[in-house]
PDB file of C-alpha atoms in Angstrom:
ATOM      1  CA  UNK E   1       0.000   0.000   0.000  1.00  0.00           C
ATOM      2  CA  UNK E   2       1.211   3.485  -0.779  1.00  0.00           C
ATOM      3  CA  UNK E   3       1.498   5.930   2.035  1.00  0.00           C
ATOM      4  CA  UNK E   4       3.644   7.921   4.411  1.00  0.00           C
ATOM      5  CA  UNK E   5       5.527   6.373   7.285  1.00  0.00           C
ATOM      6  CA  UNK E   6       6.642   8.456  10.221  1.00  0.00           C
ATOM      7  CA  UNK E   7       8.918   7.176  12.927  1.00  0.00           C
ATOM      8  CA  UNK E   8       9.177   6.983  15.801  1.00  0.00           C
ATOM      9  CA  UNK E   9       5.557   7.322  16.904  1.00  0.00           C
ATOM     10  CA  UNK E  10       6.624   8.491  20.357  1.00  0.00           C
ATOM     11  CA  UNK E  11       9.919  10.106  21.273  1.00  0.00           C
ATOM     12  CA  UNK E  12      11.284  11.485  24.486  1.00  0.00           C
ATOM     13  CA  UNK E  13      14.144  13.923  24.538  1.00  0.00           C
ATOM     14  CA  UNK E  14      16.220  15.529  27.201  1.00  0.00           C
ATOM     15  CA  UNK E  15      16.728  19.248  27.026  1.00  0.00           C
ATOM     16  CA  UNK E  16      19.725  20.191  24.920  1.00  0.00           C
ATOM     17  CA  UNK E  17      19.551  17.145  22.674  1.00  0.00           C
ATOM     18  CA  UNK E  18      18.885  17.117  18.964  1.00  0.00           C
ATOM     19  CA  UNK E  19      16.408  14.556  17.646  1.00  0.00           C
ATOM     20  CA  UNK E  20      15.530  13.523  14.125  1.00  0.00           C
ATOM     21  CA  UNK E  21      12.056  12.488  13.022  1.00  0.00           C
ATOM     22  CA  UNK E  22      11.840  10.248   9.996  1.00  0.00           C
ATOM     23  CA  UNK E  23       9.350  10.631   7.148  1.00  0.00           C
ATOM     24  CA  UNK E  24       9.296   8.271   4.186  1.00  0.00           C
ATOM     25  CA  UNK E  25       6.740   8.135   1.361  1.00  0.00           C
ATOM     26  CA  UNK E  26       6.236   5.667  -1.475  1.00  0.00           C
ATOM     27  CA  UNK E  27       3.608   7.689  -3.309  1.00  0.00           C
ATOM     28  CA  UNK E  28       6.067   9.147  -5.816  1.00  0.00           C
ATOM     29  CA  UNK E  29       5.060  12.603  -4.615  1.00  0.00           C
ATOM     30  CA  UNK E  30       7.334  15.519  -5.397  1.00  0.00           C
ATOM     31  CA  UNK E  31       6.320  17.798  -2.527  1.00  0.00           C
ATOM     32  CA  UNK E  32       6.730  17.069   1.166  1.00  0.00           C
ATOM     33  CA  UNK E  33       5.841  19.086   4.254  1.00  0.00           C
ATOM     34  CA  UNK E  34       6.369  19.158   7.996  1.00  0.00           C
ATOM     35  CA  UNK E  35       3.724  20.566  10.316  1.00  0.00           C
ATOM     36  CA  UNK E  36       3.658  21.037  14.048  1.00  0.00           C
ATOM     37  CA  UNK E  37       0.519  20.727  16.137  1.00  0.00           C
ATOM     38  CA  UNK E  38       0.222  21.762  19.781  1.00  0.00           C
ATOM     39  CA  UNK E  39      -2.595  20.466  22.004  1.00  0.00           C
ATOM     40  CA  UNK E  40      -5.932  21.885  20.927  1.00  0.00           C
ATOM     41  CA  UNK E  41      -4.314  23.945  18.207  1.00  0.00           C
ATOM     42  CA  UNK E  42      -4.215  23.897  14.431  1.00  0.00           C
ATOM     43  CA  UNK E  43      -1.362  22.896  12.152  1.00  0.00           C
ATOM     44  CA  UNK E  44       1.592  25.208  11.641  1.00  0.00           C
ATOM     45  CA  UNK E  45       3.995  24.788   8.752  1.00  0.00           C
ATOM     46  CA  UNK E  46       7.640  24.201   9.668  1.00  0.00           C
ATOM     47  CA  UNK E  47       9.319  23.410   6.349  1.00  0.00           C
ATOM     48  CA  UNK E  48       8.293  22.285   2.902  1.00  0.00           C
ATOM     49  CA  UNK E  49      10.089  20.905  -0.126  1.00  0.00           C
ATOM     50  CA  UNK E  50       8.901  20.882  -3.707  1.00  0.00           C
ATOM     51  CA  UNK E  51      11.833  19.013  -5.234  1.00  0.00           C
ATOM     52  CA  UNK E  52      14.874  17.049  -4.186  1.00  0.00           C
ATOM     53  CA  UNK E  53      17.730  19.105  -2.762  1.00  0.00           C
ATOM     54  CA  UNK E  54      15.535  22.142  -2.231  1.00  0.00           C
ATOM     55  CA  UNK E  55      13.331  23.219   0.654  1.00  0.00           C
ATOM     56  CA  UNK E  56      11.730  26.364   2.028  1.00  0.00           C
ATOM     57  CA  UNK E  57      11.060  27.667   5.517  1.00  0.00           C
ATOM     58  CA  UNK E  58       7.492  27.713   6.700  1.00  0.00           C
ATOM     59  CA  UNK E  59       6.018  29.898   9.423  1.00  0.00           C
ATOM     60  CA  UNK E  60       7.893  28.401  12.394  1.00  0.00           C
ATOM     61  CA  UNK E  61      11.220  27.136  11.042  1.00  0.00           C
ATOM     62  CA  UNK E  62      13.409  28.463  13.871  1.00  0.00           C
ATOM     63  CA  UNK E  63      15.012  25.627  15.805  1.00  0.00           C
ATOM     64  CA  UNK E  64      14.339  23.058  13.100  1.00  0.00           C
ATOM     65  CA  UNK E  65      16.305  21.756  10.126  1.00  0.00           C
ATOM     66  CA  UNK E  66      15.471  19.444   7.221  1.00  0.00           C
ATOM     67  CA  UNK E  67      17.111  17.745   4.273  1.00  0.00           C
ATOM     68  CA  UNK E  68      15.741  16.384   1.017  1.00  0.00           C
ATOM     69  CA  UNK E  69      18.436  14.187  -0.470  1.00  0.00           C
ATOM     70  CA  UNK E  70      15.961  11.661  -1.848  1.00  0.00           C
ATOM     71  CA  UNK E  71      12.489  12.095  -3.258  1.00  0.00           C
ATOM     72  CA  UNK E  72      11.087   9.555  -0.785  1.00  0.00           C
ATOM     73  CA  UNK E  73      12.576  11.002   2.380  1.00  0.00           C
ATOM     74  CA  UNK E  74      12.206  14.287   4.265  1.00  0.00           C
ATOM     75  CA  UNK E  75      13.653  13.993   7.778  1.00  0.00           C
ATOM     76  CA  UNK E  76      13.122  16.726  10.354  1.00  0.00           C
ATOM     77  CA  UNK E  77      15.693  17.527  13.027  1.00  0.00           C
ATOM     78  CA  UNK E  78      14.507  19.270  16.150  1.00  0.00           C
ATOM     79  CA  UNK E  79      17.555  21.078  17.475  1.00  0.00           C
ATOM     80  CA  UNK E  80      18.384  22.289  20.947  1.00  0.00           C
ATOM     81  CA  UNK E  81      17.638  25.789  19.686  1.00  0.00           C
ATOM     82  CA  UNK E  82      13.932  24.981  19.610  1.00  0.00           C
ATOM     83  CA  UNK E  83      12.778  26.308  22.969  1.00  0.00           C
ATOM     84  CA  UNK E  84       9.491  24.467  23.251  1.00  0.00           C
ATOM     85  CA  UNK E  85       9.684  21.331  21.113  1.00  0.00           C
ATOM     86  CA  UNK E  86       7.035  19.228  22.876  1.00  0.00           C
ATOM     87  CA  UNK E  87       4.355  18.751  20.221  1.00  0.00           C
ATOM     88  CA  UNK E  88       2.760  16.435  17.672  1.00  0.00           C
ATOM     89  CA  UNK E  89       4.670  16.478  14.376  1.00  0.00           C
ATOM     90  CA  UNK E  90       2.991  15.621  11.098  1.00  0.00           C
ATOM     91  CA  UNK E  91       4.638  14.897   7.776  1.00  0.00           C
ATOM     92  CA  UNK E  92       2.694  15.172   4.535  1.00  0.00           C
ATOM     93  CA  UNK E  93       3.239  14.875   0.805  1.00  0.00           C
ATOM     94  CA  UNK E  94       1.487  15.938  -2.376  1.00  0.00           C
ATOM     95  CA  UNK E  95       1.946  15.922  -6.136  1.00  0.00           C
ATOM     96  CA  UNK E  96       3.895  18.765  -7.705  1.00  0.00           C
ATOM     97  CA  UNK E  97       2.508  22.263  -7.375  1.00  0.00           C
ATOM     98  CA  UNK E  98       0.729  23.582 -10.416  1.00  0.00           C
ATOM     99  CA  UNK E  99      -1.105  20.353 -11.140  1.00  0.00           C
ATOM    100  CA  UNK E 100      -4.762  19.750 -10.435  1.00  0.00           C
ATOM    101  CA  UNK E 101      -5.066  18.197  -7.018  1.00  0.00           C
ATOM    102  CA  UNK E 102      -1.800  19.634  -5.782  1.00  0.00           C
ATOM    103  CA  UNK E 103      -3.528  20.752  -2.593  1.00  0.00           C
ATOM    104  CA  UNK E 104      -4.418  17.181  -1.683  1.00  0.00           C
ATOM    105  CA  UNK E 105      -2.059  16.253   1.106  1.00  0.00           C
ATOM    106  CA  UNK E 106      -1.494  12.742   2.345  1.00  0.00           C
ATOM    107  CA  UNK E 107      -0.454  12.722   5.985  1.00  0.00           C
ATOM    108  CA  UNK E 108       1.508  10.304   8.069  1.00  0.00           C
ATOM    109  CA  UNK E 109       0.300   9.071  11.465  1.00  0.00           C
ATOM    110  CA  UNK E 110       2.451  11.612  13.292  1.00  0.00           C
ATOM    111  CA  UNK E 111       5.266  11.588  15.808  1.00  0.00           C
ATOM    112  CA  UNK E 112       4.719  12.828  19.333  1.00  0.00           C
ATOM    113  CA  UNK E 113       7.792  14.420  20.845  1.00  0.00           C
ATOM    114  CA  UNK E 114       8.053  15.064  24.572  1.00  0.00           C
ATOM    115  CA  UNK E 115      10.916  16.951  26.157  1.00  0.00           C
ATOM    116  CA  UNK E 116      11.707  15.771  29.663  1.00  0.00           C
TER     117      UNK E 116
ATOM    118  CA  UNK J   1      -0.990  35.499   1.344  1.00  0.00           C
ATOM    119  CA  UNK J   2      -4.365  33.831   1.249  1.00  0.00           C
ATOM    120  CA  UNK J   3      -5.558  33.435   4.822  1.00  0.00           C
ATOM    121  CA  UNK J   4      -8.554  31.433   5.905  1.00  0.00           C
ATOM    122  CA  UNK J   5     -11.013  32.086   8.720  1.00  0.00           C
ATOM    123  CA  UNK J   6     -13.346  29.468  10.172  1.00  0.00           C
ATOM    124  CA  UNK J   7     -15.591  29.291  13.236  1.00  0.00           C
ATOM    125  CA  UNK J   8     -13.699  27.869  16.191  1.00  0.00           C
ATOM    126  CA  UNK J   9     -16.373  25.351  17.113  1.00  0.00           C
ATOM    127  CA  UNK J  10     -19.815  24.065  16.198  1.00  0.00           C
ATOM    128  CA  UNK J  11     -22.288  21.775  17.905  1.00  0.00           C
ATOM    129  CA  UNK J  12     -24.813  19.497  16.253  1.00  0.00           C
ATOM    130  CA  UNK J  13     -26.962  16.436  16.849  1.00  0.00           C
ATOM    131  CA  UNK J  14     -26.993  13.124  15.092  1.00  0.00           C
ATOM    132  CA  UNK J  15     -28.939  13.145  11.840  1.00  0.00           C
ATOM    133  CA  UNK J  16     -28.653  16.878  11.255  1.00  0.00           C
ATOM    134  CA  UNK J  17     -26.942  18.605   8.355  1.00  0.00           C
ATOM    135  CA  UNK J  18     -23.880  20.624   9.300  1.00  0.00           C
ATOM    136  CA  UNK J  19     -22.519  23.528   7.266  1.00  0.00           C
ATOM    137  CA  UNK J  20     -19.047  24.913   8.025  1.00  0.00           C
ATOM    138  CA  UNK J  21     -18.008  28.096   6.249  1.00  0.00           C
ATOM    139  CA  UNK J  22     -14.457  29.201   5.493  1.00  0.00           C
ATOM    140  CA  UNK J  23     -13.507  32.730   4.414  1.00  0.00           C
ATOM    141  CA  UNK J  24     -10.544  33.207   2.068  1.00  0.00           C
ATOM    142  CA  UNK J  25     -10.686  36.735   0.710  1.00  0.00           C
ATOM    143  CA  UNK J  26      -7.254  36.661  -0.937  1.00  0.00           C
ATOM    144  CA  UNK J  27      -7.583  33.397  -2.816  1.00  0.00           C
ATOM    145  CA  UNK J  28      -5.537  33.349  -6.020  1.00  0.00           C
ATOM    146  CA  UNK J  29      -6.941  32.578  -9.436  1.00  0.00           C
ATOM    147  CA  UNK J  30      -5.377  29.133  -9.679  1.00  0.00           C
ATOM    148  CA  UNK J  31      -5.916  28.046  -6.090  1.00  0.00           C
ATOM    149  CA  UNK J  32      -8.113  25.121  -5.182  1.00  0.00           C
ATOM    150  CA  UNK J  33     -10.046  24.852  -1.912  1.00  0.00           C
ATOM    151  CA  UNK J  34      -9.587  21.673   0.052  1.00  0.00           C
ATOM    152  CA  UNK J  35     -11.136  20.413   3.284  1.00  0.00           C
ATOM    153  CA  UNK J  36      -9.651  17.950   5.733  1.00  0.00           C
ATOM    154  CA  UNK J  37     -10.929  16.064   8.771  1.00  0.00           C
ATOM    155  CA  UNK J  38      -8.749  15.304  11.776  1.00  0.00           C
ATOM    156  CA  UNK J  39      -9.365  12.987  14.718  1.00  0.00           C
ATOM    157  CA  UNK J  40      -7.254  13.277  17.895  1.00  0.00           C
ATOM    158  CA  UNK J  41      -3.663  12.054  17.554  1.00  0.00           C
ATOM    159  CA  UNK J  42      -4.084  11.303  13.870  1.00  0.00           C
ATOM    160  CA  UNK J  43      -3.024  13.044  10.691  1.00  0.00           C
ATOM    161  CA  UNK J  44      -5.700  14.988   8.799  1.00  0.00           C
ATOM    162  CA  UNK J  45      -7.645  13.123   6.151  1.00  0.00           C
ATOM    163  CA  UNK J  46      -8.750  14.572   2.806  1.00  0.00           C
ATOM    164  CA  UNK J  47     -12.515  15.103   2.511  1.00  0.00           C
ATOM    165  CA  UNK J  48     -13.232  17.122  -0.607  1.00  0.00           C
ATOM    166  CA  UNK J  49     -11.707  19.607  -3.030  1.00  0.00           C
ATOM    167  CA  UNK J  50     -13.215  22.180  -5.370  1.00  0.00           C
ATOM    168  CA  UNK J  51     -12.502  25.196  -7.527  1.00  0.00           C
ATOM    169  CA  UNK J  52     -15.920  26.759  -8.129  1.00  0.00           C
ATOM    170  CA  UNK J  53     -19.665  26.116  -7.875  1.00  0.00           C
ATOM    171  CA  UNK J  54     -20.518  22.804  -6.227  1.00  0.00           C
ATOM    172  CA  UNK J  55     -18.702  19.550  -5.701  1.00  0.00           C
ATOM    173  CA  UNK J  56     -20.218  16.456  -4.126  1.00  0.00           C
ATOM    174  CA  UNK J  57     -18.753  13.118  -3.139  1.00  0.00           C
ATOM    175  CA  UNK J  58     -19.894  10.234  -0.984  1.00  0.00           C
ATOM    176  CA  UNK J  59     -19.230  12.010   2.293  1.00  0.00           C
ATOM    177  CA  UNK J  60     -19.722  15.754   1.765  1.00  0.00           C
ATOM    178  CA  UNK J  61     -20.588  18.645  -0.518  1.00  0.00           C
ATOM    179  CA  UNK J  62     -18.587  21.796  -1.111  1.00  0.00           C
ATOM    180  CA  UNK J  63     -20.276  25.004  -2.147  1.00  0.00           C
ATOM    181  CA  UNK J  64     -18.180  27.823  -3.627  1.00  0.00           C
ATOM    182  CA  UNK J  65     -19.767  31.135  -4.698  1.00  0.00           C
ATOM    183  CA  UNK J  66     -18.794  32.896  -7.897  1.00  0.00           C
ATOM    184  CA  UNK J  67     -16.359  35.292  -6.199  1.00  0.00           C
ATOM    185  CA  UNK J  68     -14.617  32.316  -4.474  1.00  0.00           C
ATOM    186  CA  UNK J  69     -13.974  34.401  -1.364  1.00  0.00           C
ATOM    187  CA  UNK J  70     -15.588  31.763   0.813  1.00  0.00           C
ATOM    188  CA  UNK J  71     -16.588  28.124   0.737  1.00  0.00           C
ATOM    189  CA  UNK J  72     -19.001  25.961   2.725  1.00  0.00           C
ATOM    190  CA  UNK J  73     -18.469  22.344   3.643  1.00  0.00           C
ATOM    191  CA  UNK J  74     -21.772  20.540   4.051  1.00  0.00           C
ATOM    192  CA  UNK J  75     -21.989  17.252   5.972  1.00  0.00           C
ATOM    193  CA  UNK J  76     -25.374  15.567   5.518  1.00  0.00           C
ATOM    194  CA  UNK J  77     -26.911  13.658   8.405  1.00  0.00           C
ATOM    195  CA  UNK J  78     -23.925  13.684  10.751  1.00  0.00           C
ATOM    196  CA  UNK J  79     -23.222  10.873  13.166  1.00  0.00           C
ATOM    197  CA  UNK J  80     -21.205  10.707  16.395  1.00  0.00           C
ATOM    198  CA  UNK J  81     -18.176   9.585  14.385  1.00  0.00           C
ATOM    199  CA  UNK J  82     -18.143  12.909  12.554  1.00  0.00           C
ATOM    200  CA  UNK J  83     -16.957  14.595  15.753  1.00  0.00           C
ATOM    201  CA  UNK J  84     -13.588  15.954  14.671  1.00  0.00           C
ATOM    202  CA  UNK J  85     -11.721  19.088  13.650  1.00  0.00           C
ATOM    203  CA  UNK J  86     -12.317  20.291  10.101  1.00  0.00           C
ATOM    204  CA  UNK J  87      -9.727  22.371   8.248  1.00  0.00           C
ATOM    205  CA  UNK J  88     -10.095  24.548   5.191  1.00  0.00           C
ATOM    206  CA  UNK J  89      -6.983  24.746   3.010  1.00  0.00           C
ATOM    207  CA  UNK J  90      -6.228  27.169   0.222  1.00  0.00           C
ATOM    208  CA  UNK J  91      -3.075  26.963  -1.853  1.00  0.00           C
ATOM    209  CA  UNK J  92      -0.680  29.883  -1.471  1.00  0.00           C
ATOM    210  CA  UNK J  93       1.599  30.456  -4.402  1.00  0.00           C
ATOM    211  CA  UNK J  94       4.826  32.391  -4.167  1.00  0.00           C
ATOM    212  CA  UNK J  95       7.626  32.444  -6.781  1.00  0.00           C
ATOM    213  CA  UNK J  96       6.727  29.108  -8.262  1.00  0.00           C
ATOM    214  CA  UNK J  97       6.450  27.207  -4.984  1.00  0.00           C
ATOM    215  CA  UNK J  98       3.224  26.275  -3.288  1.00  0.00           C
ATOM    216  CA  UNK J  99       3.071  26.924   0.404  1.00  0.00           C
ATOM    217  CA  UNK J 100       0.023  25.159   1.809  1.00  0.00           C
ATOM    218  CA  UNK J 101      -1.371  26.925   4.858  1.00  0.00           C
ATOM    219  CA  UNK J 102      -4.054  25.493   7.101  1.00  0.00           C
ATOM    220  CA  UNK J 103      -6.818  27.563   8.616  1.00  0.00           C
ATOM    221  CA  UNK J 104      -7.592  27.591  12.324  1.00  0.00           C
ATOM    222  CA  UNK J 105      -9.893  24.624  12.059  1.00  0.00           C
ATOM    223  CA  UNK J 106     -13.458  24.118  13.283  1.00  0.00           C
ATOM    224  CA  UNK J 107     -14.079  21.705  16.136  1.00  0.00           C
ATOM    225  CA  UNK J 108     -17.361  19.904  15.450  1.00  0.00           C
ATOM    226  CA  UNK J 109     -19.070  18.115  18.311  1.00  0.00           C
ATOM    227  CA  UNK J 110     -21.940  15.801  17.408  1.00  0.00           C
ATOM    228  CA  UNK J 111     -24.188  14.757  20.294  1.00  0.00           C
ATOM    229  CA  UNK J 112     -26.765  11.965  20.486  1.00  0.00           C
TER     230      UNK J 112
END
């Protein structure tokens, strides 16, 4: 089955540590996105990538970093610079912008990060 | 940037029709309007997408007026399992890239 796999589902981090959240898709989608969701809140865009080896900052990129070395993978690193990283992180993908249906995002199941 | 505005919450009862409206005054000519449903601790799920007039699928209808500055998601005969957060999404285009921005979401509570 095609889809998006996020791992780990739950992650605990000590303050000052960097952690990397994995996101892999086998949908052959060009675009990938990372969103953050806080309890009872909406989704906020962290980073997005339209093509391999290129990515753009979203609304809350500070304290986060990404890479897009392969079309299938878009890992997110939460660095120690992120002051309040405890949240639910969602990865998504879509077909290339400019095509009909480009707004249709397929989401992963999410990764819940807790800072101890 | 196209920004969306939705009611924060809505209440309904089983069997009723629910209409959730989203305002997007700055929608661009080529942007589509897409609605998602999200249950707690899950990723959002695509419901319906439209460009203009009316779109209907097996779960919902989407009404878009001629000026496209708003859209209304209509859920016929809701059940308890429709209790969720509903998001309106409008594509935001900037220098060839598409930045997809979610609205605030509407929390729908369906009661028996």
